[in-house]
XYZ file of C-alpha atoms in Angstrom:
320
model
C -56.827 -71.535 -24.818
C -59.317 -74.156 -26.701
C -62.581 -74.889 -25.087
C -64.799 -77.954 -25.716
C -67.406 -77.388 -28.384
C -70.092 -77.624 -25.863
C -68.964 -74.395 -23.961
C -71.616 -71.731 -24.682
C -70.933 -69.505 -21.741
C -68.875 -66.292 -22.846
C -68.908 -64.259 -19.736
C -69.500 -64.802 -15.952
C -71.407 -62.665 -13.348
C -69.513 -62.390 -9.977
C -72.032 -61.532 -7.289
C -69.219 -60.310 -4.963
C -70.449 -59.506 -1.276
C -73.845 -59.071 -2.543
C -74.359 -55.744 -0.412
C -77.460 -54.472 -2.046
C -77.561 -51.098 -0.058
C -75.416 -48.416 -1.773
C -74.024 -47.251 1.666
C -72.597 -50.782 2.688
C -70.970 -51.068 -0.988
C -69.328 -47.733 -0.423
C -68.044 -48.486 3.022
C -66.617 -51.868 1.638
C -65.111 -49.829 -1.105
C -63.386 -47.500 1.028
C -62.314 -50.170 3.438
C -60.665 -52.311 0.683
C -59.233 -49.413 -1.031
C -57.461 -48.351 2.107
C -56.190 -51.743 2.958
C -54.812 -52.143 -0.773
C -52.890 -48.774 -0.650
C -51.567 -49.650 2.619
C -50.321 -53.040 1.485
C -48.700 -51.542 -1.427
C -46.880 -48.946 0.789
C -45.688 -51.416 3.202
C -44.305 -53.701 0.542
C -42.944 -50.953 -1.606
C -41.100 -49.548 1.535
C -39.550 -52.950 2.356
C -38.289 -53.403 -1.268
C -36.831 -49.741 -1.325
C -35.258 -50.269 2.024
C -33.615 -53.503 1.127
C -32.537 -52.375 -2.517
C -31.082 -49.083 -1.340
C -29.104 -50.300 1.975
C -25.819 -51.914 1.116
C -25.794 -54.149 3.987
C -29.419 -55.688 3.582
C -29.177 -56.003 -0.041
C -26.398 -58.666 0.579
C -27.998 -60.697 3.140
C -29.801 -63.749 1.691
C -32.829 -63.295 4.186
C -33.744 -60.005 3.186
C -33.112 -61.039 -0.619
C -35.903 -63.270 0.098
C -38.059 -60.784 1.941
C -37.773 -58.306 -0.697
C -39.107 -60.610 -3.212
C -41.673 -62.025 -1.190
C -42.887 -58.308 -0.950
C -43.122 -58.217 -4.758
C -44.996 -61.500 -4.594
C -47.561 -60.002 -2.203
C -47.993 -56.854 -4.209
C -48.776 -59.076 -7.274
C -51.049 -61.024 -5.083
C -53.282 -58.377 -3.943
C -53.185 -56.758 -7.187
C -54.623 -59.869 -8.946
C -57.874 -59.805 -6.928
C -58.458 -56.575 -4.939
C -58.586 -54.030 -7.967
C -61.289 -56.327 -9.487
C -62.940 -56.418 -6.210
C -62.981 -52.656 -5.823
C -64.343 -52.321 -9.548
C -67.150 -54.801 -8.737
C -68.046 -52.809 -5.909
C -68.175 -49.417 -7.501
C -69.919 -51.185 -10.649
C -72.848 -53.527 -9.442
C -72.786 -55.390 -12.639
C -69.669 -57.700 -11.895
C -69.275 -59.216 -15.491
C -65.985 -60.738 -16.322
C -65.223 -62.524 -19.679
C -64.686 -66.290 -19.706
C -60.964 -65.591 -20.851
C -60.243 -63.122 -18.062
C -61.997 -65.269 -15.510
C -59.756 -68.069 -16.172
C -56.614 -65.681 -16.361
C -57.492 -64.346 -13.023
C -57.664 -67.977 -11.749
C -54.422 -68.951 -13.089
C -52.503 -65.903 -11.898
C -54.045 -66.001 -8.370
C -53.322 -69.749 -7.737
C -49.870 -69.537 -9.589
C -49.044 -66.648 -7.087
C -50.614 -68.645 -4.280
C -48.315 -71.595 -5.220
C -45.307 -69.432 -5.593
C -45.951 -68.223 -2.042
C -46.071 -71.809 -0.697
C -42.517 -72.311 -2.484
C -41.079 -68.921 -0.744
C -42.346 -69.901 2.663
C -40.193 -73.234 2.317
C -37.490 -71.337 0.893
C -37.523 -68.896 3.961
C -37.668 -72.001 6.200
C -34.647 -73.493 4.568
C -32.881 -70.306 5.052
C -33.474 -70.126 8.813
C -32.548 -73.816 8.987
C -29.238 -73.274 7.352
C -28.622 -70.270 9.370
C -29.289 -71.409 12.743
C -28.510 -75.161 12.512
C -25.311 -74.653 10.317
C -23.871 -71.246 11.117
C -20.575 -72.027 10.214
C -21.332 -73.513 6.759
C -24.169 -70.884 6.189
C -22.072 -68.201 4.497
C -20.982 -71.164 1.767
C -24.319 -72.548 1.504
C -26.385 -69.607 0.943
C -24.473 -67.209 -1.218
C -26.077 -64.403 -2.803
C -25.966 -66.332 -6.226
C -27.487 -69.560 -4.612
C -30.394 -67.074 -2.960
C -30.914 -65.821 -6.260
C -31.216 -69.155 -7.939
C -33.407 -70.345 -5.214
C -35.831 -67.209 -5.675
C -35.950 -67.711 -9.485
C -36.834 -71.560 -8.963
C -39.651 -70.336 -6.583
C -41.134 -67.998 -9.129
C -40.820 -70.473 -12.387
C -41.879 -73.640 -10.548
C -44.868 -71.699 -8.746
C -45.847 -70.723 -12.379
C -45.466 -74.083 -13.884
C -47.694 -75.940 -11.420
C -51.009 -74.581 -12.472
C -51.404 -74.917 -16.438
C -52.432 -78.529 -15.690
C -55.378 -77.680 -13.508
C -56.109 -74.705 -15.507
C -56.223 -76.847 -19.065
C -58.315 -79.722 -17.303
C -60.914 -77.328 -16.173
C -61.144 -75.148 -19.343
C -61.691 -78.316 -21.425
C -64.950 -78.665 -19.341
C -68.479 -77.947 -20.532
C -69.949 -74.633 -19.303
C -73.389 -74.617 -20.871
C -75.820 -73.540 -17.844
C -75.884 -70.898 -15.422
C -72.870 -68.422 -15.527
C -73.248 -66.651 -11.856
C -70.101 -67.025 -9.617
C -71.111 -66.699 -5.898
C -67.665 -65.098 -5.147
C -65.525 -62.013 -5.741
C -63.082 -63.753 -7.871
C -62.791 -66.720 -10.206
C -62.022 -69.411 -7.535
C -61.916 -73.082 -8.287
C -64.652 -74.315 -6.355
C -67.368 -71.734 -7.528
C -66.221 -72.430 -11.167
C -66.508 -76.212 -10.937
C -70.023 -75.660 -9.525
C -70.980 -74.261 -13.098
C -69.645 -77.138 -14.881
C -72.302 -78.956 -16.846
C -72.049 -83.009 -16.410
C -70.258 -85.181 -17.282
C -67.007 -83.751 -15.793
C -65.474 -87.005 -15.113
C -62.640 -87.259 -12.454
C -61.278 -83.525 -13.074
C -62.793 -81.992 -9.720
C -61.040 -85.033 -7.828
C -57.706 -84.727 -10.056
C -57.587 -80.880 -9.240
C -58.209 -81.658 -5.459
C -55.471 -84.008 -5.123
C -53.154 -82.012 -6.913
C -53.814 -78.979 -4.777
C -53.847 -81.052 -1.395
C -50.376 -82.503 -2.352
C -48.882 -79.224 -3.269
C -49.896 -77.762 0.084
C -49.086 -80.860 2.271
C -45.488 -81.165 0.716
C -44.784 -77.738 1.419
C -46.300 -77.689 4.953
C -44.498 -80.846 5.908
C -41.232 -79.193 4.732
C -41.647 -75.975 6.889
C -43.051 -78.058 9.774
C -40.024 -80.112 9.586
C -37.536 -77.351 9.184
C -38.852 -75.015 11.942
C -39.033 -78.237 14.515
C -35.385 -79.006 13.875
C -34.549 -75.277 14.188
C -36.372 -75.006 17.430
C -34.765 -78.207 18.919
C -31.490 -76.767 17.998
C -32.316 -73.559 19.704
C -33.142 -75.104 23.054
C -29.714 -76.855 22.954
C -28.154 -73.473 22.698
C -25.790 -72.264 25.744
C -26.153 -68.513 25.034
C -29.623 -67.230 26.292
C -29.242 -63.951 24.396
C -28.547 -65.616 21.049
C -31.350 -68.059 21.652
C -33.847 -65.525 22.542
C -32.805 -63.361 19.368
C -33.304 -66.510 17.250
C -36.383 -67.124 18.853
C -38.005 -63.941 18.120
C -36.778 -64.034 14.496
C -38.304 -67.484 13.741
C -41.620 -66.536 15.711
C -42.387 -64.226 13.206
C -41.859 -66.539 10.340
C -43.929 -69.279 11.965
C -46.895 -66.763 12.701
C -46.804 -65.909 8.767
C -46.804 -69.545 7.914
C -49.715 -70.259 10.232
C -51.617 -67.409 8.989
C -51.194 -68.550 5.452
C -51.579 -72.205 5.754
C -54.285 -71.932 8.267
C -56.704 -70.194 5.699
C -55.589 -72.658 2.910
C -56.450 -75.719 4.960
C -59.912 -73.847 5.971
C -60.563 -73.188 2.307
C -59.257 -76.284 0.546
C -58.532 -79.324 2.619
C -61.600 -79.325 4.891
C -64.525 -81.061 3.205
C -67.434 -79.216 2.553
C -65.570 -75.920 2.938
C -66.433 -74.442 -0.582
C -70.160 -74.973 -0.371
C -70.409 -72.597 2.540
C -70.454 -69.217 0.451
C -70.344 -66.599 3.263
C -67.617 -68.396 5.078
C -65.671 -68.964 1.666
C -65.655 -65.278 0.985
C -64.835 -64.358 4.325
C -61.830 -66.580 4.617
C -60.701 -65.764 0.913
C -60.765 -62.068 1.728
C -58.472 -62.937 4.593
C -55.820 -64.533 2.608
C -56.461 -62.527 -0.502
C -56.478 -58.834 0.949
C -55.775 -58.863 4.886
C -52.797 -61.350 5.006
C -50.636 -59.346 2.426
C -51.487 -56.370 4.599
C -50.168 -58.107 7.937
C -47.286 -59.944 6.479
C -44.717 -56.641 6.075
C -45.693 -55.710 9.512
C -44.836 -59.306 11.087
C -42.030 -59.771 8.831
C -39.993 -56.750 8.417
C -41.490 -53.454 9.868
C -40.943 -54.716 13.423
C -37.426 -55.951 12.539
C -34.682 -54.039 14.132
C -32.184 -54.285 11.058
C -34.972 -52.721 8.938
C -35.835 -49.927 11.194
C -32.154 -49.134 11.322
C -31.992 -49.268 7.519
C -35.021 -46.984 7.029
C -33.425 -44.482 9.434
C -30.530 -44.518 7.626
C -32.315 -43.933 4.332
C -34.386 -41.072 5.977
C -31.123 -39.433 7.208
C -29.381 -39.772 3.742
C -32.356 -38.209 2.126
C -32.661 -35.445 4.584
C -28.849 -34.659 3.972
C -29.476 -34.514 0.259
C -32.524 -32.215 0.757
C -30.190 -29.867 2.831
C -27.523 -29.947 0.395
C -30.106 -29.111 -2.288
C -31.551 -26.073 -0.191
C -28.016 -24.719 0.437
C -26.989 -24.956 -3.264
């Protein structure tokens, strides 16, 4: 990463939650540590169940969901361990390169999640609106290709904002009033002149979010209209139950994204920014597995089969 010659800042200081009392810092440390462990446990459980169950491993929806769980693991690991480290150590120092690396990975994963939500909306659209053609349209090969495209495109989006921002001059204060290297706090430390780069980055992020939101809204709107025309109440109820969980996850993710990056003046409100960021960086990845999979009957049945298989193996081992 080549920096401008005027860049003199070599490290940043993350203020974090600014909990001066040791007791408050300790409580936050315990809270986020438990949340992080539970999030990892939930998503690892989903990945394990889908991978080991022969039936679920062949279904496109669960291939997407297991990869989505990998994404959530990466997402929380990008921010929460650093947050825990800063709560345990009050200094909060992060190098210039490490800060921009976290910025790139965090936003690339967020961009990848946008594409995954669109991919899952497409999957539900094809399954409900084109049930006869669905097996031919969404094969395992096409599903894995879709998954790969989401990962690749997600990580190809943010080099442009990263390069633009990294070429700006950081010659003044190096204190970031946040617990991660977010685009707003970073840009607030830039020394003028910075030209149109903030506007370009804002337009880039807004366009990315709006395109994916529009696609998701259009897909689920068509799905809901198709479900309302179904003659079978049982099938309609089951389908509505499935997509309602999907819509809930989409609403949580994009609702916080809109609050953070699309509402003017949101970035200047430090406390609100931290709360909203905490919600989508740590809380939503904890809620998503419960909404998507752990309440799903097929996942429960697969988990039950896996536990019974493990119990039989243990009995055989003890018998031998």
